Coordinates of C-alpha atoms and ligand atoms in Angstrom, one line a residue:
X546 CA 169.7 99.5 240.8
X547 CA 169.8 95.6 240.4
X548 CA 167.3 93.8 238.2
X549 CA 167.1 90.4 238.5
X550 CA 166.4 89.2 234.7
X551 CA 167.4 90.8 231.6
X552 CA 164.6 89.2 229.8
X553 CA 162.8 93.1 228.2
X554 CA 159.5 91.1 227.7
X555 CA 159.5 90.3 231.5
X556 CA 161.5 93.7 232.4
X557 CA 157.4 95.4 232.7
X558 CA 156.3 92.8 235.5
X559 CA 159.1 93.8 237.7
X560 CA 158.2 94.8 240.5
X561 CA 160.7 98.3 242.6
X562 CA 162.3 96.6 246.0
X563 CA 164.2 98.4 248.2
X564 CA 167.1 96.1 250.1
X565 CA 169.5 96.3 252.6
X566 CA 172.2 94.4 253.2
X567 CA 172.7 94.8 256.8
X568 CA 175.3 93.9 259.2
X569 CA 177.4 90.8 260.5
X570 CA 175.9 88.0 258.7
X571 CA 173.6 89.9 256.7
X572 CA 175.4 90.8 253.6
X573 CA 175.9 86.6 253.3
X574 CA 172.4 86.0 254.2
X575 CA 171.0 88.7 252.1
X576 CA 173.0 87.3 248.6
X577 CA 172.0 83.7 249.1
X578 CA 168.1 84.6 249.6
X579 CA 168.2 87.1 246.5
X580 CA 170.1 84.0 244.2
X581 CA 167.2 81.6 245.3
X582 CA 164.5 83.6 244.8
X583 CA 165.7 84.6 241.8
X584 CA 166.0 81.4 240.8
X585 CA 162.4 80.7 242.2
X586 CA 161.1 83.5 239.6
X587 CA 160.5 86.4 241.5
X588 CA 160.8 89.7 239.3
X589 CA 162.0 92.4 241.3
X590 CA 164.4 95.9 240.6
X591 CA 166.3 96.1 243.2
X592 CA 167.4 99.4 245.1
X593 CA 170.1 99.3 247.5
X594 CA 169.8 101.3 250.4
X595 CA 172.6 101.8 253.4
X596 CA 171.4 101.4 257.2
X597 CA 172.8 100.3 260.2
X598 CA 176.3 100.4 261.8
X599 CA 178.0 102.2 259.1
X600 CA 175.2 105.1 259.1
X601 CA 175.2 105.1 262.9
X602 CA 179.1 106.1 263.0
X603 CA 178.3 108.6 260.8
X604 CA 176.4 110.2 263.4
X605 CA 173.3 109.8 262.0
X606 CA 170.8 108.7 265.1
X607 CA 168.5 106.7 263.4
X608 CA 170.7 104.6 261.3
X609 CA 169.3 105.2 258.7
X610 CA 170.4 108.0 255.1
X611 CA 167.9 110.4 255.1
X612 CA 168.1 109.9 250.9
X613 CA 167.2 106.2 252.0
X614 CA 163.5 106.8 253.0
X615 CA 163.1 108.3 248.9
X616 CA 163.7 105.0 247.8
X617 CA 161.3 103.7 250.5
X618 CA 158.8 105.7 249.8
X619 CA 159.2 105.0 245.6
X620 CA 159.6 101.1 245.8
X621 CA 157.1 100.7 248.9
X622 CA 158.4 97.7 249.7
X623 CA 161.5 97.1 252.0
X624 CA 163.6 93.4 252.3
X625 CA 165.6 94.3 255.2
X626 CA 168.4 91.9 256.3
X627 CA 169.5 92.4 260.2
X628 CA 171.8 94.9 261.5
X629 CA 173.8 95.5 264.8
X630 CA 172.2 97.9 266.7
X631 CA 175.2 100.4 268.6
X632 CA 175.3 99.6 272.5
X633 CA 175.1 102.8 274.6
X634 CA 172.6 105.1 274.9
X635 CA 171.1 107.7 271.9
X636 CA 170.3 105.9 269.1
X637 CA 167.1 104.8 268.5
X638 CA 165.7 101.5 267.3
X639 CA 166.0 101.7 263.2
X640 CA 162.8 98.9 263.0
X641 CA 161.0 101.1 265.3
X642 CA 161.6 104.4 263.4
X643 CA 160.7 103.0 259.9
X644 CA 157.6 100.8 261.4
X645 CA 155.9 103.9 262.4
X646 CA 157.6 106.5 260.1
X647 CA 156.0 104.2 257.3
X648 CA 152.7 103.7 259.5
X649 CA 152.9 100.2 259.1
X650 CA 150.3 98.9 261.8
X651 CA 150.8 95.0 260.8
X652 CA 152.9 92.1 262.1
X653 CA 152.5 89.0 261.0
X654 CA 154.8 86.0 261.4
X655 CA 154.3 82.4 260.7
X656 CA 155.3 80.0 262.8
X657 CA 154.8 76.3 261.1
X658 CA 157.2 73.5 262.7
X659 CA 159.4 70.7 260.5
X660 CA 159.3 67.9 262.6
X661 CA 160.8 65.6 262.6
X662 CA 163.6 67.6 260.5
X663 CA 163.9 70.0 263.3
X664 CA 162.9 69.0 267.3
X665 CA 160.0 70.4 268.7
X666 CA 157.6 68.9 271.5
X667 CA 154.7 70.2 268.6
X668 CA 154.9 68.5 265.4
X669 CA 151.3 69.4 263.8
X670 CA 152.1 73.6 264.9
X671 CA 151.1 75.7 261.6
X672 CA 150.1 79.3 263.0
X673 CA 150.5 82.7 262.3
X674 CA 150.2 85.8 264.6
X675 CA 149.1 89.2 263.4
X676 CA 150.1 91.9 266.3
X677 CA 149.0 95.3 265.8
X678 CA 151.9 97.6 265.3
X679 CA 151.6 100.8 266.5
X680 CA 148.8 101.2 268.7
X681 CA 148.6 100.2 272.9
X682 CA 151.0 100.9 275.5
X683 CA 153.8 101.5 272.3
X684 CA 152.9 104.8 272.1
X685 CA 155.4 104.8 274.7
X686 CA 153.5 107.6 276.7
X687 CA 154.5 107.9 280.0
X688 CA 154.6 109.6 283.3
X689 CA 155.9 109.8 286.7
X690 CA 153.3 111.5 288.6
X691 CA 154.3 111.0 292.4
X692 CA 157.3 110.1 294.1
X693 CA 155.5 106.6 294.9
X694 CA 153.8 106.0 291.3
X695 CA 154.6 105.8 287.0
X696 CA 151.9 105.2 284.8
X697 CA 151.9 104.6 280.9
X698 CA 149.1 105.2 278.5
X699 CA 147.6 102.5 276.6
X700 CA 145.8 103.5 273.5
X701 CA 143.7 101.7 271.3
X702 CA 141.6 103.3 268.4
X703 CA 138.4 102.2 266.4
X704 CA 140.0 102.3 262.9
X705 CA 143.5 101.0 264.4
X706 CA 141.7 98.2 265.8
X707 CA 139.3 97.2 262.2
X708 CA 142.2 97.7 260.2
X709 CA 144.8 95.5 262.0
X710 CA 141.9 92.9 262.1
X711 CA 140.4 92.9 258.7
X712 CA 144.0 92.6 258.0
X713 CA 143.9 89.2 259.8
X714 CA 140.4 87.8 258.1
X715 CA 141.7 88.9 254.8
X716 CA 145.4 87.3 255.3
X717 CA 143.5 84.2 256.2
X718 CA 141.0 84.0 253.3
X719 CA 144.1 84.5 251.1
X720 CA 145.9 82.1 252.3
X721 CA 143.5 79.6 252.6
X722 CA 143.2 79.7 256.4
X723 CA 140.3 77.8 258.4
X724 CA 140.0 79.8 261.9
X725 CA 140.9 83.6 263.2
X726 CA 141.3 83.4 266.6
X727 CA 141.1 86.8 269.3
X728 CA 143.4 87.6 271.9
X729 CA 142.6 90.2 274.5
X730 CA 142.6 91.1 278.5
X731 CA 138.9 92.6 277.9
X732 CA 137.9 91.1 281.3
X733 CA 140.3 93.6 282.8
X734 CA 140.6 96.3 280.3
X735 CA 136.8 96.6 279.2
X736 CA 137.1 99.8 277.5
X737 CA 140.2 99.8 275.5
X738 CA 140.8 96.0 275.2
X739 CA 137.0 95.8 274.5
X740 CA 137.3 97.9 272.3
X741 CA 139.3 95.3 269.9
X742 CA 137.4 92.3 271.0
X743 CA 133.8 93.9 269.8
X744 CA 135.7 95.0 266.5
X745 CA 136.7 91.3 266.3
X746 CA 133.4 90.0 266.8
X747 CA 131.9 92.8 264.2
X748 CA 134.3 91.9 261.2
X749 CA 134.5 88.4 261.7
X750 CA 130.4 88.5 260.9
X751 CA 131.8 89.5 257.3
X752 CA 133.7 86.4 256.9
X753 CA 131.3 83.4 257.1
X754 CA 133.1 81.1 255.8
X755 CA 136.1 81.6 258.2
X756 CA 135.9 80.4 261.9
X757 CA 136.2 83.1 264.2
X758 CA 137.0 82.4 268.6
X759 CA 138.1 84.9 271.0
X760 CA 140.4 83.6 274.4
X761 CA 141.3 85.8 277.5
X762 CA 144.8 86.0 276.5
X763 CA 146.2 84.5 279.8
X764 CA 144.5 80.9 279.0
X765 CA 144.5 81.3 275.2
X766 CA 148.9 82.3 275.6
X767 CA 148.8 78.8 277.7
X768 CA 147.1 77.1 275.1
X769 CA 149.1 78.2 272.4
X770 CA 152.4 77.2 274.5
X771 CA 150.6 73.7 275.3
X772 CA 148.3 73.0 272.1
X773 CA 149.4 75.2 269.1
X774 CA 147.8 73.0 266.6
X775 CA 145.1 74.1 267.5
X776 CA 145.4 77.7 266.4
X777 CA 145.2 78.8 263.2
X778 CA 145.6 82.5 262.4
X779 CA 145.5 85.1 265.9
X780 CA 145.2 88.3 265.6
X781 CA 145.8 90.7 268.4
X782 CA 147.0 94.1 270.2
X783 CA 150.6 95.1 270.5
X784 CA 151.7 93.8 274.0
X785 CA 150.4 90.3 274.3
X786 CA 152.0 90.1 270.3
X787 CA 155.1 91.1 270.4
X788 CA 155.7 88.2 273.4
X789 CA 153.3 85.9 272.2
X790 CA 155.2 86.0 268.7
X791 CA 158.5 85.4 269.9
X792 CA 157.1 82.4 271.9
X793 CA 155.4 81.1 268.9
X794 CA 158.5 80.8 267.1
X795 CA 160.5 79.9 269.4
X796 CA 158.5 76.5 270.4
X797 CA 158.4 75.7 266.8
X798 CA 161.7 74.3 267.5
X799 CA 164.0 77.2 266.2
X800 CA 163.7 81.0 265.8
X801 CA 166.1 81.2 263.6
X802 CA 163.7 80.0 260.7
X803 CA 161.6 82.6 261.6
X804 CA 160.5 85.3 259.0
X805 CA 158.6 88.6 259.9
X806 CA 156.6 90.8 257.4
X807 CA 155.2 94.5 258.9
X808 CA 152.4 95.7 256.2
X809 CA 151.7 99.0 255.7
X810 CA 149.0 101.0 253.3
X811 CA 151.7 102.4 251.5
X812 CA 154.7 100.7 252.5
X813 CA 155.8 96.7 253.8
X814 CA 159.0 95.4 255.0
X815 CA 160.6 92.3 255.2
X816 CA 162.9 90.7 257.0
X817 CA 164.0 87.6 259.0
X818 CA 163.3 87.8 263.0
X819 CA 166.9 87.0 264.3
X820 CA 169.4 89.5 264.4
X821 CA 173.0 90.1 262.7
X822 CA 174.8 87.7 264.8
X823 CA 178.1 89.3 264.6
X824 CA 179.9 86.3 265.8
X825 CA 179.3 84.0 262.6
X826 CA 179.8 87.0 260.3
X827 CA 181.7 86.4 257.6
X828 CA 182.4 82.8 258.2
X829 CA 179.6 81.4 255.5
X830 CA 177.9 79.7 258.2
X831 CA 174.8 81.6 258.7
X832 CA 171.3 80.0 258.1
X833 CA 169.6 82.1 255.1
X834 CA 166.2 80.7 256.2
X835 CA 164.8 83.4 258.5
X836 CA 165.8 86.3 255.6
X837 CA 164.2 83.6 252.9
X838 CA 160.9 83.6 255.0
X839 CA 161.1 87.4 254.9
X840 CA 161.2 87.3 251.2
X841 CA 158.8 84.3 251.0
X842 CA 156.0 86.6 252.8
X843 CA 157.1 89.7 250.5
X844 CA 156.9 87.8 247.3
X845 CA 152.8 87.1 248.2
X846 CA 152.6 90.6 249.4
X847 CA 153.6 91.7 245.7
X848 CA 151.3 89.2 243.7
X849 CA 154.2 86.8 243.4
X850 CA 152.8 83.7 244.9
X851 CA 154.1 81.5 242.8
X852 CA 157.7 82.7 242.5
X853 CA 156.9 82.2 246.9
X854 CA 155.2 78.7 246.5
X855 CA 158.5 77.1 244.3
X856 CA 161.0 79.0 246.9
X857 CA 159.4 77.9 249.7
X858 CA 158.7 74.2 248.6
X859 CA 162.0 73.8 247.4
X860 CA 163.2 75.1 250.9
X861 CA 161.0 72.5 252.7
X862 CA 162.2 69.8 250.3
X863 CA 166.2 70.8 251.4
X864 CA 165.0 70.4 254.4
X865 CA 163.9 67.3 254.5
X866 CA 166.9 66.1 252.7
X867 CA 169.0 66.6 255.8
X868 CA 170.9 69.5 254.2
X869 CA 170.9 71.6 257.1
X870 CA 173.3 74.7 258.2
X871 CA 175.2 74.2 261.9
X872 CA 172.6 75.9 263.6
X873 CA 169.8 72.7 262.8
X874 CA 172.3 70.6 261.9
X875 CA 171.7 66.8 264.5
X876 CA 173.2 63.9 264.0
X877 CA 171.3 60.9 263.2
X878 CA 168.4 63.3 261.5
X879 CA 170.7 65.5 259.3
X880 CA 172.6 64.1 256.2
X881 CA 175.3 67.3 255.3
X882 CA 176.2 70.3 257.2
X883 CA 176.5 72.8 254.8
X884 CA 177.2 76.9 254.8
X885 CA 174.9 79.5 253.8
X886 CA 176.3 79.5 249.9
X887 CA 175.7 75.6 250.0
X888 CA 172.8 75.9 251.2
X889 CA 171.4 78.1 249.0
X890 CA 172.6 76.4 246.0
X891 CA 170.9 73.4 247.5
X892 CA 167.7 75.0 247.8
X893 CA 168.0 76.5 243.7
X894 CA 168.8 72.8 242.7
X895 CA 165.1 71.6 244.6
X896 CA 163.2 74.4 242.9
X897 CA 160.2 72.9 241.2
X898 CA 160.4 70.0 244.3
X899 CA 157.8 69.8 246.3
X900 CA 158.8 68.0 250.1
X901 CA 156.9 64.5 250.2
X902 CA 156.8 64.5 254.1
X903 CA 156.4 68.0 255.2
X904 CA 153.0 69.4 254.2
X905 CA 153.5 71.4 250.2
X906 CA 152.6 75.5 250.8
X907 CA 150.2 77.1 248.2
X908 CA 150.3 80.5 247.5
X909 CA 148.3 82.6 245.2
X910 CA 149.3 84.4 242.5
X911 CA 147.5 87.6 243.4
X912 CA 146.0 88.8 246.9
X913 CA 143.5 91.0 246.7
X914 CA 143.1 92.8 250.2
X915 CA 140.3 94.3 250.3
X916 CA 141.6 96.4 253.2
X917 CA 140.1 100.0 252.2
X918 CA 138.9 101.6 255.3
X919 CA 134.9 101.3 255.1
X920 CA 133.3 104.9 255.7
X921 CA 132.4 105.4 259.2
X922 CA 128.7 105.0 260.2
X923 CA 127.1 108.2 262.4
X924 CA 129.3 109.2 265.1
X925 CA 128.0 108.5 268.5
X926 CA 126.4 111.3 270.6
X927 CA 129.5 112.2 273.4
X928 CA 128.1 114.2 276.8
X929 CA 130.1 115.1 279.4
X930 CA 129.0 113.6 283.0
X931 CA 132.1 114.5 285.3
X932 CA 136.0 114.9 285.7
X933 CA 138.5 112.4 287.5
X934 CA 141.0 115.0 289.3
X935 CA 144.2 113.6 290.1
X936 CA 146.1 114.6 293.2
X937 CA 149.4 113.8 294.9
X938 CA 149.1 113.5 298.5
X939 CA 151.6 111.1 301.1
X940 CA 150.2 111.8 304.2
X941 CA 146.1 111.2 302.6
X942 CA 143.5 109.6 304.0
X943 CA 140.5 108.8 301.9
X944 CA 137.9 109.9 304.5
X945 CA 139.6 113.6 305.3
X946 CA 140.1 113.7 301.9
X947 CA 136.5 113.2 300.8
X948 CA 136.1 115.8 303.8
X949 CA 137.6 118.5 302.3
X950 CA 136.7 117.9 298.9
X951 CA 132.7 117.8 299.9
X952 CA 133.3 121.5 300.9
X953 CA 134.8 122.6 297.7
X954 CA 130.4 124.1 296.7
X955 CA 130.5 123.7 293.2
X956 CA 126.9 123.5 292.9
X957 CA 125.7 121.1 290.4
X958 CA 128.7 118.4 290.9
X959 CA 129.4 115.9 293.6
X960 CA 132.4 113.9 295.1
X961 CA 130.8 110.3 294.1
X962 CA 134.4 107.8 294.6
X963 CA 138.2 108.1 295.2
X964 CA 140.0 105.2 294.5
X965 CA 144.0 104.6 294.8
X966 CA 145.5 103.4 291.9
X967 CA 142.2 101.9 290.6
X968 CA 140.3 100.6 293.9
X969 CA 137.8 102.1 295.8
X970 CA 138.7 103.4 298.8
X971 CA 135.8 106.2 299.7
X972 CA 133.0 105.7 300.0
X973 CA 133.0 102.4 302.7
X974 CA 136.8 101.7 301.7
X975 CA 138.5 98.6 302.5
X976 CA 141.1 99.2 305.4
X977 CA 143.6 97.0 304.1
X978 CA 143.6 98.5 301.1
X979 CA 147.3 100.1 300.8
X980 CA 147.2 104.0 299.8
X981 CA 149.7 105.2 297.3
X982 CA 150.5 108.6 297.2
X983 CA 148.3 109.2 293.9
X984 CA 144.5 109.7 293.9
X985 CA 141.7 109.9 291.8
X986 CA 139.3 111.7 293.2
X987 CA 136.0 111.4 290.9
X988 CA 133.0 113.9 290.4
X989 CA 130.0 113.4 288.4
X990 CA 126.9 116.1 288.2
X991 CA 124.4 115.8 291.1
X992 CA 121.7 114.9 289.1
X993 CA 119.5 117.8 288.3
X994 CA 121.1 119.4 285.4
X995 CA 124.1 118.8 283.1
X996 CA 127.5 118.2 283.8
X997 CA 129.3 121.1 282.0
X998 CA 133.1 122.3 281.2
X999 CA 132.7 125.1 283.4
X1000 CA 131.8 122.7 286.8
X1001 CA 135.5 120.9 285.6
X1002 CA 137.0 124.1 285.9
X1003 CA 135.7 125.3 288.9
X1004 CA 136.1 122.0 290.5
X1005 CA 139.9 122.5 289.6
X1006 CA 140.7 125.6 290.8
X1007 CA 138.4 124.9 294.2
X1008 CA 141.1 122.0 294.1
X1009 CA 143.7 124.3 294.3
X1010 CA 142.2 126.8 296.6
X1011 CA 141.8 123.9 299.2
X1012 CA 146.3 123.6 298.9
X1013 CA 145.7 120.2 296.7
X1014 CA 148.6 119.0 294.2
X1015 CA 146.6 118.3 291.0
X1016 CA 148.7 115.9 288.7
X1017 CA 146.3 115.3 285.8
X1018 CA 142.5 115.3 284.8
X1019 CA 140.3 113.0 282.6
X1020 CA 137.1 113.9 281.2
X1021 CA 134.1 111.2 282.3
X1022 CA 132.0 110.9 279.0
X1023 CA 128.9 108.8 277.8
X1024 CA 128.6 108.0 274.0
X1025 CA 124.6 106.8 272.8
X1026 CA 124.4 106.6 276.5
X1027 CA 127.0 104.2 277.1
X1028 CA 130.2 104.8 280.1
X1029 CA 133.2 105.7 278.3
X1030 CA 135.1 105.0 281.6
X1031 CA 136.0 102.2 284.2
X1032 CA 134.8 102.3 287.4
X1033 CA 137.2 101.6 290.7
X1034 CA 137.3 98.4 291.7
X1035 CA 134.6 97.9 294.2
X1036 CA 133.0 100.1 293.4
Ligands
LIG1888 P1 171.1 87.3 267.1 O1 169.7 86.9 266.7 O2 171.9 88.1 266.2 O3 171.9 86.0 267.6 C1 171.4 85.1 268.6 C2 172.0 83.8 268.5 O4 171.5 83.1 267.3 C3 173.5 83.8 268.2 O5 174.1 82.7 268.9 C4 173.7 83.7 266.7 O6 174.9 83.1 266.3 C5 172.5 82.8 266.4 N1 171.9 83.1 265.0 C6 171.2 84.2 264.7 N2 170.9 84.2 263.4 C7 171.4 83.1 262.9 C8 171.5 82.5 261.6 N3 170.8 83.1 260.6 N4 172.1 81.4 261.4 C9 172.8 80.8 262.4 N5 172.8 81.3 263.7 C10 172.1 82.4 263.9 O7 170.9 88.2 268.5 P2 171.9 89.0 269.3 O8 173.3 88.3 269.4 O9 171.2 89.3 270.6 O10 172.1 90.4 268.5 C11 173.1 90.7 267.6 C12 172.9 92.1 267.0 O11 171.7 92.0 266.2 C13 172.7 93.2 268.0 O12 173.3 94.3 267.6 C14 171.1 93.4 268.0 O13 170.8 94.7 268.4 C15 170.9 93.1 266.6 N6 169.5 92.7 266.2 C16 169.0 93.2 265.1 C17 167.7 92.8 264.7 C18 167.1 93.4 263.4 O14 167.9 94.0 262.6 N7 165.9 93.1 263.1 C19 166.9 91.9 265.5 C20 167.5 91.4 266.6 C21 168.8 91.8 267.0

């Protein structure tokens, strides 16, 4: 264990981190942003933890020593420098494993440019995206149901969907924000994708004093590439964030001043969004910047803001003085190329500098995220109305189909569409329309009683009386009356 001052008075504020020094360049990376913020004031005990290549050639899958997650789950807060991920197949992704080991469901990544320090075609861009972490299609559920067709299920949850957006409102009021913006595909996806847009419009009624705007996140994805200025703070699902995050930093001019923060309840982690470049390793060239952003956004996330406002001020103000690494580094705009121990010294020698043409950060000493999960009101009342039966056919015809499935006599229930691969294709299908091999054949009650569990079984095995290959099932439910369920298109 590391502490960073050996003042005893101050020894009580410190604050447990867990680091890791990484791979390639990130045992140079990681000592130049620890001296600056140290510098900056930050008051941190550092635990070192292994991960990465050397664990992986131990044979250990994940990369990461099972007596590693104690201190992770003691200090609660991770500063993670990049390693080198083996090639080949078998081990998994490290970030992955402790993102959702540590159920931490938050993203979030600024993405501000430093023109004219640093080219971009978008001077004014100042924007931060908060992704959800671990909900959507990244529960990685898949299947192969048919020879012709794959699907994957997407997932989205109430109390995923408040908690990774109250996360946004609050990280905006904290940091001074003016505007949450929305992106979803809820004109598509009505049910899951709504889902998280009426959760938006809900919370955003409990911050007045914040803007809130929801875009279809086709349009909204091309304004943000055209018009980033314009955005302030976007919060949505997994998908559209992890590419819309990348893209965000990357038209800021360079992703490699990028820094990443994924918050958990009980545990965060830190780190810069590039990897561990393993050609530059070594060589003292690396830029520190991306890691310092990491630490930037962990020094808030601790109640350090100002320890992150004089790091982060005196980083601009380097950066403005043309003492840039190779990787910014233009003639004409730049003044000294320096190497990542330069730099950093350059950057401890601003702090308490503010940058006179770049805009001055603010941080405040102490967030209060107010991010406790409110109690749940009444649950809605959930009937059964029908089933969705599945089938794998590659000689089907929607009409013979139908045909056979009309004589299946459970009373009570009735064949009412079957659509291929969401469009309607019986009743009055569309003969262009192309047929995959995979069905969904969809009964509902007929009307004069209730739909019950019993009718779903019946209707199953009359399915496989009639020689059908059932792949799957869904249950058709209402809740207060409302569809829990898409209908086909066309339908
Ligand atoms: P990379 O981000 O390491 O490098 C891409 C390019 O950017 C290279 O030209 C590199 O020299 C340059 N670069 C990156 N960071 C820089 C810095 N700080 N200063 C100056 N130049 C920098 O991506 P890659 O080459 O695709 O991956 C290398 C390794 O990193 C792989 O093993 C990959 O799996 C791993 N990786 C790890 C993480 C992580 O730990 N979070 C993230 C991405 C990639």
């Amino acid at each position: 264990m590391t502490t960073m001052t050996s003042n005893p008075a101050e020894t009580a504020k410190k604050v447990p981190v867990t680091v890791a020094y990484g791979d390639g360049i990130g045992p140079e990376i990681m000592d130049a942003t620890l001296r600056i913020i140290e510098a900056a004031g930050a008051q941190l005990d550092l635990e070192r933890i292994e991960i990465g290549e050397a664990v992986y050639n131990k044979g250990l899958q994940s990369g990461i020593e099972p007596s590693a997650w104690d201190s992770l789950r003691r200090t609660k807060v991770f500063l993670k420098a990049p390693i080198t991920t083996p090639q080949g197949g078998g081990f998994k992704s490290l970030n992955v494993t402790v993102r959702k080991t540590l159920g931490m469901y938050a993203n979030v990544r600024p993405c501000a440019s430093l023109y004219p320090f640093v080219a971009t075609k978008h001077p004014n861009m100042d924007l931060v995206i908060v992704r959800e972490n671990e909900e959507d299609v990244y529960g990685g559920i898949e299947y192969r149901q048919t020879n012709q067709v794959a699907e994957a299920l997407k997932l989205t949850s109430r109390p995923g969907s408040k908690r990774i957006i109250r996360y946004a409102f609050e990280y905006a009021r904290a940091n001074k924000r003016k505007k949450v913006t929305c992106f979803t595909k809820d004109n598509i996806m009505k049910i899951t994708d709504g889902l998280f847009h009426r959760t938006f419009e809900e919370i955003a009624l409990e911050y007045p004093e914040l803007e809130h705007e929801h875009w279809i996140v086709d349009i909204g994805a091309a304004k943000m590439a055209d018009t980033p200025e314009v955005f302030d703070v976007i919060v949505m699902p997994n998908l559209y964030g992890d590419v819309l995050s990348d893209v965000a930093a990357q038209i800021t001019g360079s992703v490699g001043l990028a820094g990443s923060a994924n918050i958990g309840d009980h545990c965060s982690m830190f780190e810069a969004i590039h990897g561990s470049a393993p050609r530059r390793a070594g060589q003292n060239m690396a830029n520190p910047s991306g890691l310092l952003h990491g630490a930037i956004l962990m020094l808030v996330h601790i109640g350090q803001g100002k320890a992150a406002e004089s790091t982060h001020n005196a980083w601009l103000k380097t950066i403005e003085d043309g003492v840039h690494t190779y990787d910014i580094y233009k003639e004409g705009v730049s003044k000294q190329k320096v190497g990542t121990r330069e730099f950093a010294d350059a950057v401890i020698a601003r702090i308490g500098q503010r940058p006179q043409q770049l805009k001055p950060v603010e941080y405040l000493d102490e967030i209060k995220m107010s991010l406790m999960m409110r109690p749940a009101g009444k649950p809605p009342m959930k009937v059964r109305v029908g089933i969705d039966i599945f089938i794998d056919r590659r000689d089907g015809n929607p009409d013979q189909i139908a045909e056979m499935m009309q004589r299946f006599g459970v009373e009570g229930t009735k064949l009412t569409v079957i659509s291929n691969r969401g469009t309607k294709v019986w009743p009055n299908g569309n003969p262009d329309t192309y047929w995959s091999d995979h069905w969904q054949c969809r009964f509902e009650g007929d009307g004069e009683g209730i739909f019950t569990q019993e009718h779903a079984i019946a209707l199953l095995q009359a399915a496989a009386r009639a020689g059908f290959d059932v792949i799957k099932t869904e249950g058709l439910y209402t809740f207060n009356g409302e569809r829990g369920f898409s209908l086909a298109q066309g339908q």
